[in-house]
Amino acid sequence: ELRSLHLSWQYICNFKFRKSAEDERTGYYSCLHEKRILPCQVGFQKANLFQSYFESFSMTTCAQAIQRWQERDKERRESEQKENLREKLEVEPVKLTPVEEITEINLCFQTPPIAKLDNKALGNLKKCKKLSLSTNMIDRMVSLTGMFELEILSLGRNNIKKIEKLEDVAGTLKQLWISYNQISSLDGLACLTNLTTLYCSNNLIKSYSELEKLQANEQLRDVVFCGNPMYGDEIGGNREAVRRAARVEILRRLPNLKTIDGQLVKREEIEAAQIEPPVE
């Protein structure tokens, strides 16, 4: 029942459908905006109801989520060990993977969800290269001191309003997945000198001028911004024309990009970005 409520909470708060890990990676998804999902006027009453329900539970902490992952990982390796026993291969007793040795961890969609990040617990993931925290109820980012090797950070489908506190992973972070949040500004990314990939679709970015803040990220090659207000009306107008215009505006400000919204940049788009007048 609680898992079902969590699904409904994400559905109502974000006004969007969930998407798969593959969708997250490629930048493609099926998106419905507020006016198409909730034509009636009961959305906020439902949201308040679910929030009150969740507040009656203790939210999952980062430490608890990490421990759950360790236990599931141990079960998986035990299952693999049984296969080796059938083949009469020599095996060793399975133990929990030490937190300090974890290289990739998935803490997505916890039940109850994670609401607050804990930099102390996350800081123990010293060898972690990929940290996935999407589809929870996280409302703000924290410093990631101690995560010396982090390359991919996934925070999609939360309630984050501001990109911040990435200085501790500035030299290593290559990909930031932060779609389906409430972000209205691209401040806080200039320190990421090795950032190549930014998935920031379905947020609250209203102006193309925000993209100029990414000019400091010289390695940036792959972005997803569709579903932001700056794209204009993708419903009532010609969707293809709207998206083409958006791609040109993005390229005008970030000419080194190779991929936009999951599609390779075309030569004619580069030429149009050099000729057509800019849109604010």
Tab-separated table of C-alpha atoms in Angstrom:
chain	number	residue	atom	x	y	z
A	1	GLU	CA	0.000	0.000	0.000
A	2	LEU	CA	2.799	2.403	0.907
A	3	ARG	CA	4.635	1.689	-2.369
A	4	SER	CA	1.432	2.450	-4.280
A	5	LEU	CA	1.043	5.727	-2.423
A	6	HIS	CA	4.634	6.650	-3.217
A	7	LEU	CA	3.911	6.135	-6.911
A	8	SER	CA	0.829	8.323	-6.637
A	9	TRP	CA	2.801	10.977	-4.748
A	10	GLN	CA	5.397	11.224	-7.514
A	11	TYR	CA	2.642	11.290	-10.106
A	12	ILE	CA	0.788	14.162	-8.478
A	13	CYS	CA	3.686	16.297	-7.251
A	14	ASN	CA	5.593	16.198	-10.533
A	15	PHE	CA	2.520	16.026	-12.812
A	16	LYS	CA	4.435	13.584	-14.972
A	17	PHE	CA	4.688	9.850	-15.543
A	18	ARG	CA	7.641	7.874	-14.237
A	19	LYS	CA	10.242	6.783	-16.752
A	20	SER	CA	12.658	3.894	-16.956
A	21	ALA	CA	16.403	3.981	-16.329
A	22	GLU	CA	16.889	3.692	-20.076
A	23	ASP	CA	14.720	6.780	-20.590
A	24	GLU	CA	16.848	8.627	-18.026
A	25	ARG	CA	20.048	7.670	-19.800
A	26	THR	CA	18.956	8.611	-23.319
A	27	GLY	CA	16.879	11.618	-22.400
A	28	TYR	CA	13.686	10.262	-23.957
A	29	TYR	CA	10.457	9.855	-22.029
A	30	SER	CA	6.693	10.213	-22.262
A	31	CYS	CA	5.815	13.529	-20.689
A	32	LEU	CA	2.426	14.933	-19.730
A	33	HIS	CA	2.086	18.401	-18.260
A	34	GLU	CA	-0.183	19.471	-15.434
A	35	LYS	CA	-3.102	20.613	-17.563
A	36	ARG	CA	-3.227	17.282	-19.382
A	37	ILE	CA	-2.855	15.010	-16.358
A	38	LEU	CA	-5.204	16.723	-13.916
A	39	PRO	CA	-7.965	18.526	-15.833
A	40	CYS	CA	-10.045	18.585	-12.637
A	41	GLN	CA	-9.265	20.773	-9.633
A	42	VAL	CA	-8.455	18.079	-7.075
A	43	GLY	CA	-4.693	17.772	-7.623
A	44	PHE	CA	-3.537	19.834	-4.669
A	45	GLN	CA	-6.029	18.283	-2.247
A	46	LYS	CA	-4.674	14.874	-3.230
A	47	ALA	CA	-1.086	16.072	-2.907
A	48	ASN	CA	-1.772	17.346	0.614
A	49	LEU	CA	-3.465	14.071	1.513
A	50	PHE	CA	-0.466	12.010	0.394
A	51	GLN	CA	1.982	14.337	2.115
A	52	SER	CA	0.077	14.025	5.390
A	53	TYR	CA	0.044	10.249	4.984
A	54	PHE	CA	3.798	10.074	4.432
A	55	GLU	CA	4.492	12.347	7.383
A	56	SER	CA	3.028	9.643	9.614
A	57	PHE	CA	5.955	7.395	8.627
A	58	SER	CA	9.668	7.746	9.288
A	59	MET	CA	11.369	8.553	6.004
A	60	THR	CA	14.208	6.338	4.823
A	61	THR	CA	17.646	7.703	5.699
A	62	CYS	CA	20.637	7.457	3.382
A	63	ALA	CA	22.329	5.092	5.826
A	64	GLN	CA	19.295	2.785	5.809
A	65	ALA	CA	19.099	2.861	2.017
A	66	ILE	CA	22.785	1.981	1.710
A	67	GLN	CA	22.341	-0.928	4.123
A	68	ARG	CA	19.374	-2.219	2.101
A	69	TRP	CA	21.472	-2.079	-1.045
A	70	GLN	CA	24.289	-4.010	0.663
A	71	GLU	CA	21.846	-6.737	1.700
A	72	ARG	CA	20.329	-7.015	-1.789
A	73	ASP	CA	23.792	-7.097	-3.319
A	74	LYS	CA	24.788	-9.893	-0.945
A	75	GLU	CA	21.667	-11.878	-1.897
A	76	ARG	CA	22.502	-11.450	-5.570
A	77	ARG	CA	26.061	-12.679	-5.082
A	78	GLU	CA	24.823	-15.617	-2.985
A	79	SER	CA	22.534	-16.587	-5.853
A	80	GLU	CA	25.480	-16.464	-8.239
A	81	GLN	CA	27.484	-18.559	-5.799
A	82	LYS	CA	24.831	-21.289	-5.855
A	83	GLU	CA	25.249	-21.492	-9.615
A	84	ASN	CA	29.007	-21.911	-9.147
A	85	LEU	CA	28.403	-24.687	-6.606
A	86	ARG	CA	26.312	-26.550	-9.140
A	87	GLU	CA	29.234	-26.317	-11.517
A	88	LYS	CA	31.545	-27.514	-8.721
A	89	LEU	CA	33.598	-24.331	-8.770
A	90	GLU	CA	35.505	-23.245	-5.675
A	91	VAL	CA	33.692	-20.459	-3.817
A	92	GLU	CA	34.244	-18.290	-0.742
A	93	PRO	CA	31.643	-17.236	1.877
A	94	VAL	CA	29.650	-14.190	0.743
A	95	LYS	CA	29.973	-11.095	2.898
A	96	LEU	CA	28.456	-7.634	2.725
A	97	THR	CA	30.394	-5.313	0.440
A	98	PRO	CA	32.085	-2.691	2.651
A	99	VAL	CA	30.643	0.765	2.068
A	100	GLU	CA	34.104	2.069	1.220
A	101	GLU	CA	34.432	-0.483	-1.615
A	102	ILE	CA	31.105	0.156	-3.387
A	103	THR	CA	31.676	1.511	-6.905
A	104	GLU	CA	28.058	1.854	-8.066
A	105	ILE	CA	24.943	2.090	-5.909
A	106	ASN	CA	21.249	2.448	-6.701
A	107	LEU	CA	19.180	4.127	-3.980
A	108	CYS	CA	16.257	5.029	-6.246
A	109	PHE	CA	12.602	4.744	-5.280
A	110	GLN	CA	13.008	3.924	-1.599
A	111	THR	CA	9.901	3.038	0.407
A	112	PRO	CA	9.347	5.160	2.414
A	113	PRO	CA	11.258	7.639	0.243
A	114	ILE	CA	14.443	9.494	1.127
A	115	ALA	CA	13.592	13.080	2.046
A	116	LYS	CA	16.950	14.377	3.294
A	117	LEU	CA	20.438	13.650	2.015
A	118	ASP	CA	23.061	12.793	4.629
A	119	ASN	CA	26.557	13.905	3.622
A	120	LYS	CA	28.099	11.827	6.418
A	121	ALA	CA	26.574	8.569	5.152
A	122	LEU	CA	27.196	9.393	1.506
A	123	GLY	CA	30.734	10.517	2.260
A	124	ASN	CA	31.630	6.937	3.190
A	125	LEU	CA	31.149	5.924	-0.467
A	126	LYS	CA	34.752	6.793	-1.211
A	127	LYS	CA	35.129	4.643	-4.346
A	128	CYS	CA	31.633	5.160	-5.722
A	129	LYS	CA	31.586	6.244	-9.366
A	130	LYS	CA	27.810	6.257	-9.893
A	131	LEU	CA	25.261	7.331	-7.277
A	132	SER	CA	21.565	6.996	-8.165
A	133	LEU	CA	19.008	8.749	-5.937
A	134	SER	CA	16.143	9.413	-8.332
A	135	THR	CA	12.426	9.053	-7.536
A	136	ASN	CA	12.516	9.989	-3.877
A	137	MET	CA	11.397	13.167	-2.064
A	138	ILE	CA	14.763	14.920	-1.733
A	139	ASP	CA	14.313	18.678	-1.423
A	140	ARG	CA	17.910	19.911	-1.460
A	141	MET	CA	21.420	18.891	-2.383
A	142	VAL	CA	24.239	18.511	0.142
A	143	SER	CA	28.016	18.553	-0.130
A	144	LEU	CA	29.529	15.221	-1.141
A	145	THR	CA	32.773	15.419	0.788
A	146	GLY	CA	34.617	12.114	0.649
A	147	MET	CA	33.197	10.909	-2.672
A	148	PHE	CA	36.559	11.271	-4.381
A	149	GLU	CA	35.722	9.242	-7.505
A	150	LEU	CA	32.097	10.178	-8.262
A	151	GLU	CA	31.460	10.486	-12.013
A	152	ILE	CA	27.671	10.102	-12.391
A	153	LEU	CA	25.072	11.634	-10.049
A	154	SER	CA	21.388	10.864	-10.667
A	155	LEU	CA	18.833	13.011	-8.799
A	156	GLY	CA	15.877	12.961	-11.198
A	157	ARG	CA	12.280	12.971	-9.958
A	158	ASN	CA	12.731	14.663	-6.616
A	159	ASN	CA	11.714	18.079	-5.256
A	160	ILE	CA	15.040	19.886	-5.695
A	161	LYS	CA	14.776	23.617	-6.351
A	162	LYS	CA	18.438	24.599	-6.579
A	163	ILE	CA	21.649	23.099	-7.956
A	164	GLU	CA	24.294	23.600	-5.301
A	165	LYS	CA	27.146	22.194	-3.199
A	166	LEU	CA	28.927	20.306	-5.975
A	167	GLU	CA	32.349	21.751	-5.247
A	168	ASP	CA	33.620	18.578	-3.570
A	169	VAL	CA	33.075	16.553	-6.767
A	170	ALA	CA	33.953	19.356	-9.175
A	171	GLY	CA	37.028	17.592	-10.550
A	172	THR	CA	35.470	14.161	-11.121
A	173	LEU	CA	31.751	14.552	-11.912
A	174	LYS	CA	31.055	13.940	-15.608
A	175	GLN	CA	27.291	13.409	-15.710
A	176	LEU	CA	24.476	15.067	-13.769
A	177	TRP	CA	20.939	13.698	-14.203
A	178	ILE	CA	18.492	16.085	-12.569
A	179	SER	CA	15.337	16.015	-14.711
A	180	TYR	CA	11.846	16.300	-13.215
A	181	ASN	CA	12.622	18.637	-10.349
A	182	GLN	CA	11.746	22.301	-9.664
A	183	ILE	CA	14.955	23.964	-10.847
A	184	SER	CA	14.628	27.451	-12.317
A	185	SER	CA	18.317	28.435	-12.540
A	186	LEU	CA	21.496	26.817	-13.850
A	187	ASP	CA	23.691	28.403	-11.202
A	188	GLY	CA	25.990	26.038	-9.335
A	189	LEU	CA	27.400	24.146	-12.318
A	190	ALA	CA	30.349	26.321	-13.331
A	191	CYS	CA	32.693	24.481	-10.957
A	192	LEU	CA	32.208	21.162	-12.801
A	193	THR	CA	35.202	21.358	-15.103
A	194	ASN	CA	34.773	17.829	-16.487
A	195	LEU	CA	30.981	17.836	-16.950
A	196	THR	CA	30.070	16.220	-20.294
A	197	THR	CA	26.394	15.348	-19.768
A	198	LEU	CA	23.517	17.317	-18.238
A	199	TYR	CA	19.968	15.935	-18.183
A	200	CYS	CA	17.751	18.764	-16.952
A	201	SER	CA	14.403	18.211	-18.668
A	202	ASN	CA	11.018	19.063	-17.160
A	203	ASN	CA	12.166	21.690	-14.725
A	204	LEU	CA	11.245	25.398	-14.460
A	205	ILE	CA	13.879	27.077	-16.658
A	206	LYS	CA	12.112	29.971	-18.350
A	207	SER	CA	14.835	31.740	-20.325
A	208	TYR	CA	17.457	30.604	-22.831
A	209	SER	CA	19.801	33.129	-21.239
A	210	GLU	CA	20.217	30.653	-18.360
A	211	LEU	CA	22.168	28.431	-20.765
A	212	GLU	CA	24.920	31.034	-20.973
A	213	LYS	CA	25.915	29.992	-17.454
A	214	LEU	CA	27.005	26.644	-18.933
A	215	GLN	CA	29.608	28.234	-21.180
A	216	ALA	CA	32.107	27.706	-18.374
A	217	ASN	CA	31.597	23.924	-18.761
A	218	GLU	CA	33.872	23.523	-21.766
A	219	GLN	CA	33.573	19.718	-21.885
A	220	LEU	CA	29.758	19.713	-22.062
A	221	ARG	CA	28.559	17.737	-25.113
A	222	ASP	CA	25.207	16.100	-24.262
A	223	VAL	CA	22.189	17.963	-22.821
A	224	VAL	CA	18.454	17.407	-22.339
A	225	PHE	CA	16.272	20.460	-21.686
A	226	CYS	CA	12.911	19.599	-23.272
A	227	GLY	CA	9.885	20.094	-21.057
A	228	ASN	CA	11.141	23.402	-19.639
A	229	PRO	CA	9.020	26.587	-20.016
A	230	MET	CA	11.663	28.178	-22.274
A	231	TYR	CA	10.611	25.747	-25.025
A	232	GLY	CA	7.239	27.445	-25.226
A	233	ASP	CA	3.989	25.624	-26.020
A	234	GLU	CA	4.806	22.120	-27.299
A	235	ILE	CA	1.131	21.174	-27.117
A	236	GLY	CA	-0.926	23.754	-28.959
A	237	GLY	CA	1.573	24.659	-31.696
A	238	ASN	CA	3.664	22.698	-34.141
A	239	ARG	CA	5.731	20.498	-31.850
A	240	GLU	CA	8.458	19.840	-34.397
A	241	ALA	CA	8.835	23.537	-35.190
A	242	VAL	CA	8.983	24.387	-31.477
A	243	ARG	CA	11.661	21.798	-30.786
A	244	ARG	CA	13.696	22.780	-33.834
A	245	ALA	CA	13.656	26.422	-32.717
A	246	ALA	CA	14.689	25.356	-29.209
A	247	ARG	CA	17.623	23.309	-30.533
A	248	VAL	CA	18.854	26.301	-32.510
A	249	GLU	CA	18.628	28.567	-29.464
A	250	ILE	CA	20.547	26.057	-27.364
A	251	LEU	CA	23.248	25.704	-30.018
A	252	ARG	CA	23.598	29.463	-30.312
A	253	ARG	CA	24.682	29.587	-26.681
A	254	LEU	CA	26.424	26.216	-26.483
A	255	PRO	CA	27.974	25.605	-29.939
A	256	ASN	CA	30.146	22.664	-28.851
A	257	LEU	CA	27.220	20.341	-28.124
A	258	LYS	CA	26.999	17.037	-29.978
A	259	THR	CA	23.609	15.831	-28.700
A	260	ILE	CA	20.461	17.744	-27.699
A	261	ASP	CA	17.393	16.035	-26.247
A	262	GLY	CA	18.673	12.622	-27.266
A	263	GLN	CA	19.313	13.501	-30.922
A	264	LEU	CA	22.607	14.266	-32.636
A	265	VAL	CA	23.176	17.871	-33.677
A	266	LYS	CA	22.806	18.401	-37.442
A	267	ARG	CA	24.925	20.622	-39.648
A	268	GLU	CA	21.921	22.715	-40.729
A	269	GLU	CA	21.109	23.406	-37.076
A	270	ILE	CA	24.634	24.686	-36.504
A	271	GLU	CA	24.321	26.953	-39.537
A	272	ALA	CA	20.927	28.245	-38.399
A	273	ALA	CA	22.343	29.023	-34.947
A	274	GLN	CA	24.969	31.221	-36.594
A	275	ILE	CA	22.453	33.147	-38.737
A	276	GLU	CA	19.029	33.403	-37.085
A	277	PRO	CA	18.435	36.203	-34.516
A	278	PRO	CA	18.446	35.096	-30.864
A	279	VAL	CA	15.397	34.603	-28.636
A	280	GLU	CA	15.529	35.559	-24.972
